[in-house]
């Protein structure tokens, strides 16, 4: 029977390492100390890192990414509407 080297870590463990990283430990230190791969830890940092905004609300990295995507969509729609207004609004001639 073949075995793989894949280890399943629980969510609390992942969040704990992310918290340690946010509080000053380097990814290299955490990888060495806890025996996790650099790629796994990097993925967890992206997934579980949070940002606190002005009103005290806390957003995850995933929520920030979704907001960035939605903002880009809205900017594109806004540009299209501006072009439509320019096309359909009669221009006054100053001749």
PDB file of N, CA and C in Angstrom:
ATOM      1  N   UNK A   1       0.844  -1.181   0.000  1.00  0.00           N
ATOM      2  CA  UNK A   1       0.000   0.000   0.000  1.00  0.00           C
ATOM      3  C   UNK A   1       0.887   1.242   0.000  1.00  0.00           C
ATOM      4  N   UNK A   2       0.627   2.140  -0.940  1.00  0.00           N
ATOM      5  CA  UNK A   2       1.421   3.357  -1.057  1.00  0.00           C
ATOM      6  C   UNK A   2       0.920   4.399  -0.063  1.00  0.00           C
ATOM      7  N   UNK A   3       1.854   5.129   0.507  1.00  0.00           N
ATOM      8  CA  UNK A   3       1.486   6.223   1.411  1.00  0.00           C
ATOM      9  C   UNK A   3       1.933   7.525   0.777  1.00  0.00           C
ATOM     10  N   UNK A   4       1.216   8.585   1.141  1.00  0.00           N
ATOM     11  CA  UNK A   4       1.655   9.898   0.648  1.00  0.00           C
ATOM     12  C   UNK A   4       2.134  10.726   1.827  1.00  0.00           C
ATOM     13  N   UNK A   5       2.821  11.796   1.537  1.00  0.00           N
ATOM     14  CA  UNK A   5       3.375  12.645   2.579  1.00  0.00           C
ATOM     15  C   UNK A   5       2.445  13.804   2.930  1.00  0.00           C
ATOM     16  N   UNK A   6       1.209  13.721   2.509  1.00  0.00           N
ATOM     17  CA  UNK A   6       0.256  14.795   2.730  1.00  0.00           C
ATOM     18  C   UNK A   6      -0.267  14.749   4.159  1.00  0.00           C
ATOM     19  N   UNK A   7      -0.158  15.863   4.880  1.00  0.00           N
ATOM     20  CA  UNK A   7      -0.667  15.955   6.233  1.00  0.00           C
ATOM     21  C   UNK A   7      -1.832  16.927   6.250  1.00  0.00           C
ATOM     22  N   UNK A   8      -2.909  16.529   6.877  1.00  0.00           N
ATOM     23  CA  UNK A   8      -4.096  17.383   6.976  1.00  0.00           C
ATOM     24  C   UNK A   8      -4.029  18.143   8.299  1.00  0.00           C
ATOM     25  N   UNK A   9      -4.024  19.466   8.213  1.00  0.00           N
ATOM     26  CA  UNK A   9      -3.982  20.303   9.401  1.00  0.00           C
ATOM     27  C   UNK A   9      -5.376  20.862   9.652  1.00  0.00           C
ATOM     28  N   UNK A  10      -5.770  20.964  10.912  1.00  0.00           N
ATOM     29  CA  UNK A  10      -7.095  21.516  11.180  1.00  0.00           C
ATOM     30  C   UNK A  10      -7.065  23.046  11.101  1.00  0.00           C
ATOM     31  N   UNK A  11      -8.257  23.602  10.972  1.00  0.00           N
ATOM     32  CA  UNK A  11      -8.379  25.040  10.740  1.00  0.00           C
ATOM     33  C   UNK A  11      -7.824  25.868  11.899  1.00  0.00           C
ATOM     34  N   UNK A  12      -8.028  25.417  13.126  1.00  0.00           N
ATOM     35  CA  UNK A  12      -7.511  26.151  14.284  1.00  0.00           C
ATOM     36  C   UNK A  12      -5.986  26.228  14.266  1.00  0.00           C
ATOM     37  N   UNK A  13      -5.336  25.141  13.874  1.00  0.00           N
ATOM     38  CA  UNK A  13      -3.880  25.128  13.768  1.00  0.00           C
ATOM     39  C   UNK A  13      -3.415  26.144  12.729  1.00  0.00           C
ATOM     40  N   UNK A  14      -4.075  26.134  11.574  1.00  0.00           N
ATOM     41  CA  UNK A  14      -3.720  27.060  10.497  1.00  0.00           C
ATOM     42  C   UNK A  14      -3.869  28.509  10.965  1.00  0.00           C
ATOM     43  N   UNK A  15      -5.004  28.793  11.600  1.00  0.00           N
ATOM     44  CA  UNK A  15      -5.258  30.161  12.082  1.00  0.00           C
ATOM     45  C   UNK A  15      -4.262  30.568  13.156  1.00  0.00           C
ATOM     46  N   UNK A  16      -3.853  29.631  13.981  1.00  0.00           N
ATOM     47  CA  UNK A  16      -2.867  29.926  15.022  1.00  0.00           C
ATOM     48  C   UNK A  16      -1.532  30.335  14.409  1.00  0.00           C
ATOM     49  N   UNK A  17      -1.110  29.603  13.380  1.00  0.00           N
ATOM     50  CA  UNK A  17       0.156  29.955  12.725  1.00  0.00           C
ATOM     51  C   UNK A  17       0.058  31.302  12.027  1.00  0.00           C
ATOM     52  N   UNK A  18      -1.078  31.585  11.415  1.00  0.00           N
ATOM     53  CA  UNK A  18      -1.279  32.884  10.763  1.00  0.00           C
ATOM     54  C   UNK A  18      -1.208  33.994  11.813  1.00  0.00           C
ATOM     55  N   UNK A  19      -1.824  33.772  12.946  1.00  0.00           N
ATOM     56  CA  UNK A  19      -1.787  34.757  14.030  1.00  0.00           C
ATOM     57  C   UNK A  19      -0.356  34.995  14.509  1.00  0.00           C
ATOM     58  N   UNK A  20       0.399  33.929  14.675  1.00  0.00           N
ATOM     59  CA  UNK A  20       1.808  34.066  15.068  1.00  0.00           C
ATOM     60  C   UNK A  20       2.584  34.872  14.030  1.00  0.00           C
ATOM     61  N   UNK A  21       2.294  34.609  12.760  1.00  0.00           N
ATOM     62  CA  UNK A  21       2.963  35.353  11.678  1.00  0.00           C
ATOM     63  C   UNK A  21       2.597  36.838  11.737  1.00  0.00           C
ATOM     64  N   UNK A  22       1.327  37.122  11.966  1.00  0.00           N
ATOM     65  CA  UNK A  22       0.882  38.520  12.031  1.00  0.00           C
ATOM     66  C   UNK A  22       1.469  39.240  13.234  1.00  0.00           C
ATOM     67  N   UNK A  23       1.866  38.474  14.246  1.00  0.00           N
ATOM     68  CA  UNK A  23       2.439  39.073  15.446  1.00  0.00           C
ATOM     69  C   UNK A  23       3.958  39.054  15.460  1.00  0.00           C
ATOM     70  N   UNK A  24       4.563  38.874  14.274  1.00  0.00           N
ATOM     71  CA  UNK A  24       5.993  39.090  14.175  1.00  0.00           C
ATOM     72  C   UNK A  24       6.874  37.901  13.826  1.00  0.00           C
ATOM     73  N   UNK A  25       6.371  36.682  13.932  1.00  0.00           N
ATOM     74  CA  UNK A  25       7.196  35.533  13.552  1.00  0.00           C
ATOM     75  C   UNK A  25       7.292  35.468  12.035  1.00  0.00           C
ATOM     76  N   UNK A  26       8.466  35.144  11.536  1.00  0.00           N
ATOM     77  CA  UNK A  26       8.623  35.017  10.093  1.00  0.00           C
ATOM     78  C   UNK A  26       8.068  33.675   9.634  1.00  0.00           C
ATOM     79  N   UNK A  27       7.751  33.602   8.341  1.00  0.00           N
ATOM     80  CA  UNK A  27       7.265  32.345   7.798  1.00  0.00           C
ATOM     81  C   UNK A  27       8.329  31.263   7.930  1.00  0.00           C
ATOM     82  N   UNK A  28       9.590  31.629   7.722  1.00  0.00           N
ATOM     83  CA  UNK A  28      10.680  30.654   7.838  1.00  0.00           C
ATOM     84  C   UNK A  28      10.755  30.086   9.251  1.00  0.00           C
ATOM     85  N   UNK A  29      10.629  30.948  10.269  1.00  0.00           N
ATOM     86  CA  UNK A  29      10.660  30.484  11.661  1.00  0.00           C
ATOM     87  C   UNK A  29       9.512  29.505  11.925  1.00  0.00           C
ATOM     88  N   UNK A  30       8.323  29.863  11.467  1.00  0.00           N
ATOM     89  CA  UNK A  30       7.149  29.027  11.709  1.00  0.00           C
ATOM     90  C   UNK A  30       7.262  27.675  11.002  1.00  0.00           C
ATOM     91  N   UNK A  31       7.757  27.699   9.774  1.00  0.00           N
ATOM     92  CA  UNK A  31       7.919  26.445   9.022  1.00  0.00           C
ATOM     93  C   UNK A  31       8.880  25.509   9.742  1.00  0.00           C
ATOM     94  N   UNK A  32       9.993  26.061  10.214  1.00  0.00           N
ATOM     95  CA  UNK A  32      10.991  25.250  10.907  1.00  0.00           C
ATOM     96  C   UNK A  32      10.445  24.737  12.236  1.00  0.00           C
ATOM     97  N   UNK A  33       9.802  25.626  12.986  1.00  0.00           N
ATOM     98  CA  UNK A  33       9.324  25.284  14.320  1.00  0.00           C
ATOM     99  C   UNK A  33       8.173  24.275  14.298  1.00  0.00           C
ATOM    100  N   UNK A  34       7.268  24.397  13.313  1.00  0.00           N
ATOM    101  CA  UNK A  34       6.067  23.549  13.294  1.00  0.00           C
ATOM    102  C   UNK A  34       6.077  22.485  12.204  1.00  0.00           C
ATOM    103  N   UNK A  35       7.133  22.474  11.374  1.00  0.00           N
ATOM    104  CA  UNK A  35       7.266  21.430  10.369  1.00  0.00           C
ATOM    105  C   UNK A  35       6.258  21.499   9.239  1.00  0.00           C
ATOM    106  N   UNK A  36       5.881  22.708   8.865  1.00  0.00           N
ATOM    107  CA  UNK A  36       4.959  22.863   7.733  1.00  0.00           C
ATOM    108  C   UNK A  36       5.726  23.438   6.541  1.00  0.00           C
ATOM    109  N   UNK A  37       5.202  23.214   5.363  1.00  0.00           N
ATOM    110  CA  UNK A  37       5.892  23.712   4.169  1.00  0.00           C
ATOM    111  C   UNK A  37       5.645  25.206   3.992  1.00  0.00           C
ATOM    112  N   UNK A  38       6.594  25.840   3.330  1.00  0.00           N
ATOM    113  CA  UNK A  38       6.494  27.268   3.040  1.00  0.00           C
ATOM    114  C   UNK A  38       5.258  27.553   2.196  1.00  0.00           C
ATOM    115  N   UNK A  39       4.977  26.689   1.218  1.00  0.00           N
ATOM    116  CA  UNK A  39       3.835  26.923   0.333  1.00  0.00           C
ATOM    117  C   UNK A  39       2.516  26.804   1.091  1.00  0.00           C
ATOM    118  N   UNK A  40       2.414  25.834   1.992  1.00  0.00           N
ATOM    119  CA  UNK A  40       1.190  25.677   2.783  1.00  0.00           C
ATOM    120  C   UNK A  40       0.979  26.890   3.680  1.00  0.00           C
ATOM    121  N   UNK A  41       2.021  27.306   4.367  1.00  0.00           N
ATOM    122  CA  UNK A  41       1.902  28.454   5.268  1.00  0.00           C
ATOM    123  C   UNK A  41       1.555  29.715   4.493  1.00  0.00           C
ATOM    124  N   UNK A  42       2.182  29.914   3.346  1.00  0.00           N
ATOM    125  CA  UNK A  42       1.865  31.086   2.523  1.00  0.00           C
ATOM    126  C   UNK A  42       0.408  31.104   2.110  1.00  0.00           C
ATOM    127  N   UNK A  43      -0.114  29.937   1.764  1.00  0.00           N
ATOM    128  CA  UNK A  43      -1.522  29.819   1.379  1.00  0.00           C
ATOM    129  C   UNK A  43      -2.431  30.152   2.561  1.00  0.00           C
ATOM    130  N   UNK A  44      -2.078  29.668   3.742  1.00  0.00           N
ATOM    131  CA  UNK A  44      -2.886  29.938   4.932  1.00  0.00           C
ATOM    132  C   UNK A  44      -2.867  31.417   5.292  1.00  0.00           C
ATOM    133  N   UNK A  45      -1.701  32.056   5.147  1.00  0.00           N
ATOM    134  CA  UNK A  45      -1.603  33.486   5.444  1.00  0.00           C
ATOM    135  C   UNK A  45      -2.537  34.263   4.522  1.00  0.00           C
ATOM    136  N   UNK A  46      -2.544  33.920   3.243  1.00  0.00           N
ATOM    137  CA  UNK A  46      -3.442  34.584   2.303  1.00  0.00           C
ATOM    138  C   UNK A  46      -4.905  34.314   2.651  1.00  0.00           C
ATOM    139  N   UNK A  47      -5.194  33.087   3.048  1.00  0.00           N
ATOM    140  CA  UNK A  47      -6.576  32.677   3.302  1.00  0.00           C
ATOM    141  C   UNK A  47      -7.137  33.250   4.603  1.00  0.00           C
ATOM    142  N   UNK A  48      -6.329  33.277   5.650  1.00  0.00           N
ATOM    143  CA  UNK A  48      -6.845  33.619   6.974  1.00  0.00           C
ATOM    144  C   UNK A  48      -6.445  34.992   7.500  1.00  0.00           C
ATOM    145  N   UNK A  49      -5.611  35.709   6.784  1.00  0.00           N
ATOM    146  CA  UNK A  49      -5.235  37.040   7.246  1.00  0.00           C
ATOM    147  C   UNK A  49      -6.465  37.931   7.231  1.00  0.00           C
ATOM    148  N   UNK A  50      -6.522  38.834   8.170  1.00  0.00           N
ATOM    149  CA  UNK A  50      -7.655  39.744   8.257  1.00  0.00           C
ATOM    150  C   UNK A  50      -7.181  41.186   8.227  1.00  0.00           C
ATOM    151  N   UNK A  51      -8.108  42.065   7.879  1.00  0.00           N
ATOM    152  CA  UNK A  51      -7.846  43.502   7.849  1.00  0.00           C
ATOM    153  C   UNK A  51      -8.966  44.171   8.632  1.00  0.00           C
ATOM    154  N   UNK A  52      -8.609  45.051   9.559  1.00  0.00           N
ATOM    155  CA  UNK A  52      -9.633  45.790  10.294  1.00  0.00           C
ATOM    156  C   UNK A  52      -9.826  47.137   9.620  1.00  0.00           C
ATOM    157  N   UNK A  53     -11.085  47.461   9.301  1.00  0.00           N
ATOM    158  CA  UNK A  53     -11.364  48.734   8.646  1.00  0.00           C
ATOM    159  C   UNK A  53     -11.806  49.765   9.681  1.00  0.00           C
ATOM    160  N   UNK A  54     -11.989  50.995   9.237  1.00  0.00           N
ATOM    161  CA  UNK A  54     -12.225  52.131  10.138  1.00  0.00           C
ATOM    162  C   UNK A  54     -13.313  51.910  11.178  1.00  0.00           C
ATOM    163  N   UNK A  55     -14.416  51.279  10.789  1.00  0.00           N
ATOM    164  CA  UNK A  55     -15.533  51.121  11.729  1.00  0.00           C
ATOM    165  C   UNK A  55     -15.376  49.905  12.642  1.00  0.00           C
ATOM    166  N   UNK A  56     -14.216  49.279  12.624  1.00  0.00           N
ATOM    167  CA  UNK A  56     -13.958  48.140  13.489  1.00  0.00           C
ATOM    168  C   UNK A  56     -14.312  46.798  12.884  1.00  0.00           C
ATOM    169  N   UNK A  57     -14.938  46.807  11.701  1.00  0.00           N
ATOM    170  CA  UNK A  57     -15.281  45.554  11.032  1.00  0.00           C
ATOM    171  C   UNK A  57     -14.004  44.865  10.571  1.00  0.00           C
ATOM    172  N   UNK A  58     -13.993  43.552  10.648  1.00  0.00           N
ATOM    173  CA  UNK A  58     -12.828  42.764  10.245  1.00  0.00           C
ATOM    174  C   UNK A  58     -13.173  41.992   8.977  1.00  0.00           C
ATOM    175  N   UNK A  59     -12.324  42.133   7.959  1.00  0.00           N
ATOM    176  CA  UNK A  59     -12.515  41.446   6.689  1.00  0.00           C
ATOM    177  C   UNK A  59     -11.412  40.418   6.496  1.00  0.00           C
ATOM    178  N   UNK A  60     -11.753  39.283   5.893  1.00  0.00           N
ATOM    179  CA  UNK A  60     -10.741  38.296   5.557  1.00  0.00           C
ATOM    180  C   UNK A  60     -10.107  38.677   4.226  1.00  0.00           C
ATOM    181  N   UNK A  61      -8.976  38.058   3.938  1.00  0.00           N
ATOM    182  CA  UNK A  61      -8.304  38.316   2.665  1.00  0.00           C
ATOM    183  C   UNK A  61      -9.230  37.967   1.501  1.00  0.00           C
ATOM    184  N   UNK A  62     -10.022  36.905   1.655  1.00  0.00           N
ATOM    185  CA  UNK A  62     -10.954  36.497   0.601  1.00  0.00           C
ATOM    186  C   UNK A  62     -12.007  37.594   0.361  1.00  0.00           C
ATOM    187  N   UNK A  63     -12.523  38.192   1.449  1.00  0.00           N
ATOM    188  CA  UNK A  63     -13.512  39.260   1.309  1.00  0.00           C
ATOM    189  C   UNK A  63     -12.907  40.485   0.629  1.00  0.00           C
ATOM    190  N   UNK A  64     -11.668  40.806   0.981  1.00  0.00           N
ATOM    191  CA  UNK A  64     -10.992  41.937   0.348  1.00  0.00           C
ATOM    192  C   UNK A  64     -10.844  41.677  -1.149  1.00  0.00           C
ATOM    193  N   UNK A  65     -10.464  40.455  -1.512  1.00  0.00           N
ATOM    194  CA  UNK A  65     -10.308  40.077  -2.920  1.00  0.00           C
ATOM    195  C   UNK A  65     -11.641  40.208  -3.659  1.00  0.00           C
ATOM    196  N   UNK A  66     -12.741  39.757  -3.033  1.00  0.00           N
ATOM    197  CA  UNK A  66     -14.061  39.879  -3.647  1.00  0.00           C
ATOM    198  C   UNK A  66     -14.456  41.342  -3.834  1.00  0.00           C
ATOM    199  N   UNK A  67     -14.139  42.174  -2.848  1.00  0.00           N
ATOM    200  CA  UNK A  67     -14.435  43.605  -2.961  1.00  0.00           C
ATOM    201  C   UNK A  67     -13.621  44.254  -4.083  1.00  0.00           C
ATOM    202  N   UNK A  68     -12.367  43.854  -4.222  1.00  0.00           N
ATOM    203  CA  UNK A  68     -11.538  44.386  -5.303  1.00  0.00           C
ATOM    204  C   UNK A  68     -12.113  43.996  -6.658  1.00  0.00           C
ATOM    205  N   UNK A  69     -12.562  42.760  -6.780  1.00  0.00           N
ATOM    206  CA  UNK A  69     -13.151  42.285  -8.031  1.00  0.00           C
ATOM    207  C   UNK A  69     -14.431  43.056  -8.347  1.00  0.00           C
ATOM    208  N   UNK A  70     -15.280  43.235  -7.337  1.00  0.00           N
ATOM    209  CA  UNK A  70     -16.538  43.977  -7.528  1.00  0.00           C
ATOM    210  C   UNK A  70     -16.247  45.434  -7.886  1.00  0.00           C
ATOM    211  N   UNK A  71     -15.258  46.028  -7.260  1.00  0.00           N
ATOM    212  CA  UNK A  71     -14.887  47.407  -7.557  1.00  0.00           C
ATOM    213  C   UNK A  71     -14.436  47.545  -9.010  1.00  0.00           C
ATOM    214  N   UNK A  72     -13.654  46.586  -9.493  1.00  0.00           N
ATOM    215  CA  UNK A  72     -13.193  46.619 -10.888  1.00  0.00           C
ATOM    216  C   UNK A  72     -14.381  46.513 -11.839  1.00  0.00           C
ATOM    217  N   UNK A  73     -15.362  45.661 -11.504  1.00  0.00           N
ATOM    218  CA  UNK A  73     -16.570  45.537 -12.327  1.00  0.00           C
ATOM    219  C   UNK A  73     -17.321  46.860 -12.393  1.00  0.00           C
ATOM    220  N   UNK A  74     -17.492  47.488 -11.238  1.00  0.00           N
ATOM    221  CA  UNK A  74     -18.228  48.748 -11.178  1.00  0.00           C
ATOM    222  C   UNK A  74     -17.503  49.858 -11.931  1.00  0.00           C
ATOM    223  N   UNK A  75     -16.186  49.883 -11.837  1.00  0.00           N
ATOM    224  CA  UNK A  75     -15.416  50.883 -12.583  1.00  0.00           C
ATOM    225  C   UNK A  75     -15.586  50.693 -14.085  1.00  0.00           C
ATOM    226  N   UNK A  76     -15.605  49.429 -14.527  1.00  0.00           N
ATOM    227  CA  UNK A  76     -15.801  49.143 -15.944  1.00  0.00           C
ATOM    228  C   UNK A  76     -17.204  49.565 -16.399  1.00  0.00           C
ATOM    229  N   UNK A  77     -18.214  49.243 -15.594  1.00  0.00           N
ATOM    230  CA  UNK A  77     -19.586  49.649 -15.917  1.00  0.00           C
ATOM    231  C   UNK A  77     -19.704  51.169 -15.967  1.00  0.00           C
ATOM    232  N   UNK A  78     -19.060  51.841 -15.039  1.00  0.00           N
ATOM    233  CA  UNK A  78     -19.085  53.305 -14.996  1.00  0.00           C
ATOM    234  C   UNK A  78     -18.473  53.901 -16.265  1.00  0.00           C
ATOM    235  N   UNK A  79     -17.368  53.337 -16.705  1.00  0.00           N
ATOM    236  CA  UNK A  79     -16.713  53.804 -17.924  1.00  0.00           C
ATOM    237  C   UNK A  79     -17.628  53.609 -19.134  1.00  0.00           C
ATOM    238  N   UNK A  80     -18.295  52.465 -19.210  1.00  0.00           N
ATOM    239  CA  UNK A  80     -19.230  52.194 -20.316  1.00  0.00           C
ATOM    240  C   UNK A  80     -20.372  53.204 -20.303  1.00  0.00           C
ATOM    241  N   UNK A  81     -20.916  53.488 -19.119  1.00  0.00           N
ATOM    242  CA  UNK A  81     -22.021  54.452 -19.020  1.00  0.00           C
ATOM    243  C   UNK A  81     -21.570  55.862 -19.414  1.00  0.00           C
ATOM    244  N   UNK A  82     -20.364  56.245 -19.032  1.00  0.00           N
ATOM    245  CA  UNK A  82     -19.844  57.558 -19.430  1.00  0.00           C
ATOM    246  C   UNK A  82     -19.726  57.660 -20.942  1.00  0.00           C
ATOM    247  N   UNK A  83     -19.257  56.579 -21.570  1.00  0.00           N
ATOM    248  CA  UNK A  83     -19.145  56.580 -23.035  1.00  0.00           C
ATOM    249  C   UNK A  83     -20.523  56.653 -23.674  1.00  0.00           C
ATOM    250  N   UNK A  84     -21.498  55.949 -23.114  1.00  0.00           N
ATOM    251  CA  UNK A  84     -22.863  55.974 -23.648  1.00  0.00           C
ATOM    252  C   UNK A  84     -23.454  57.370 -23.531  1.00  0.00           C
ATOM    253  N   UNK A  85     -23.224  58.023 -22.411  1.00  0.00           N
ATOM    254  CA  UNK A  85     -23.733  59.387 -22.228  1.00  0.00           C
ATOM    255  C   UNK A  85     -23.109  60.316 -23.259  1.00  0.00           C
ATOM    256  N   UNK A  86     -21.815  60.163 -23.489  1.00  0.00           N
ATOM    257  CA  UNK A  86     -21.135  61.011 -24.479  1.00  0.00           C
ATOM    258  C   UNK A  86     -21.709  60.791 -25.877  1.00  0.00           C
ATOM    259  N   UNK A  87     -22.088  59.566 -26.194  1.00  0.00           N
ATOM    260  CA  UNK A  87     -22.637  59.256 -27.516  1.00  0.00           C
ATOM    261  C   UNK A  87     -24.052  59.797 -27.669  1.00  0.00           C
ATOM    262  N   UNK A  88     -24.863  59.632 -26.642  1.00  0.00           N
ATOM    263  CA  UNK A  88     -26.280  59.958 -26.759  1.00  0.00           C
ATOM    264  C   UNK A  88     -26.663  61.356 -26.301  1.00  0.00           C
ATOM    265  N   UNK A  89     -25.747  62.105 -25.758  1.00  0.00           N
ATOM    266  CA  UNK A  89     -26.049  63.476 -25.336  1.00  0.00           C
ATOM    267  C   UNK A  89     -25.688  64.418 -26.483  1.00  0.00           C
ATOM    268  N   UNK A  90     -26.674  65.240 -26.919  1.00  0.00           N
ATOM    269  CA  UNK A  90     -26.370  66.192 -27.996  1.00  0.00           C
ATOM    270  C   UNK A  90     -25.334  67.213 -27.517  1.00  0.00           C
ATOM    271  N   UNK A  91     -24.378  67.461 -28.382  1.00  0.00           N
ATOM    272  CA  UNK A  91     -23.346  68.452 -28.055  1.00  0.00           C
ATOM    273  C   UNK A  91     -23.795  69.808 -28.567  1.00  0.00           C
ATOM    274  N   UNK A  92     -23.535  70.828 -27.782  1.00  0.00           N
ATOM    275  CA  UNK A  92     -23.879  72.173 -28.257  1.00  0.00           C
ATOM    276  C   UNK A  92     -22.740  72.700 -29.108  1.00  0.00           C
ATOM    277  N   UNK A  93     -23.105  73.247 -30.265  1.00  0.00           N
ATOM    278  CA  UNK A  93     -22.109  73.831 -31.148  1.00  0.00           C
ATOM    279  C   UNK A  93     -21.962  75.302 -30.817  1.00  0.00           C
ATOM    280  N   UNK A  94     -20.747  75.749 -30.643  1.00  0.00           N
ATOM    281  CA  UNK A  94     -20.490  77.131 -30.267  1.00  0.00           C
ATOM    282  C   UNK A  94     -20.091  77.972 -31.477  1.00  0.00           C
ATOM    283  N   UNK A  95     -20.545  77.619 -32.651  1.00  0.00           N
ATOM    284  CA  UNK A  95     -20.196  78.346 -33.873  1.00  0.00           C
ATOM    285  C   UNK A  95     -20.888  79.674 -33.913  1.00  0.00           C
TER     286      UNK A  95
END
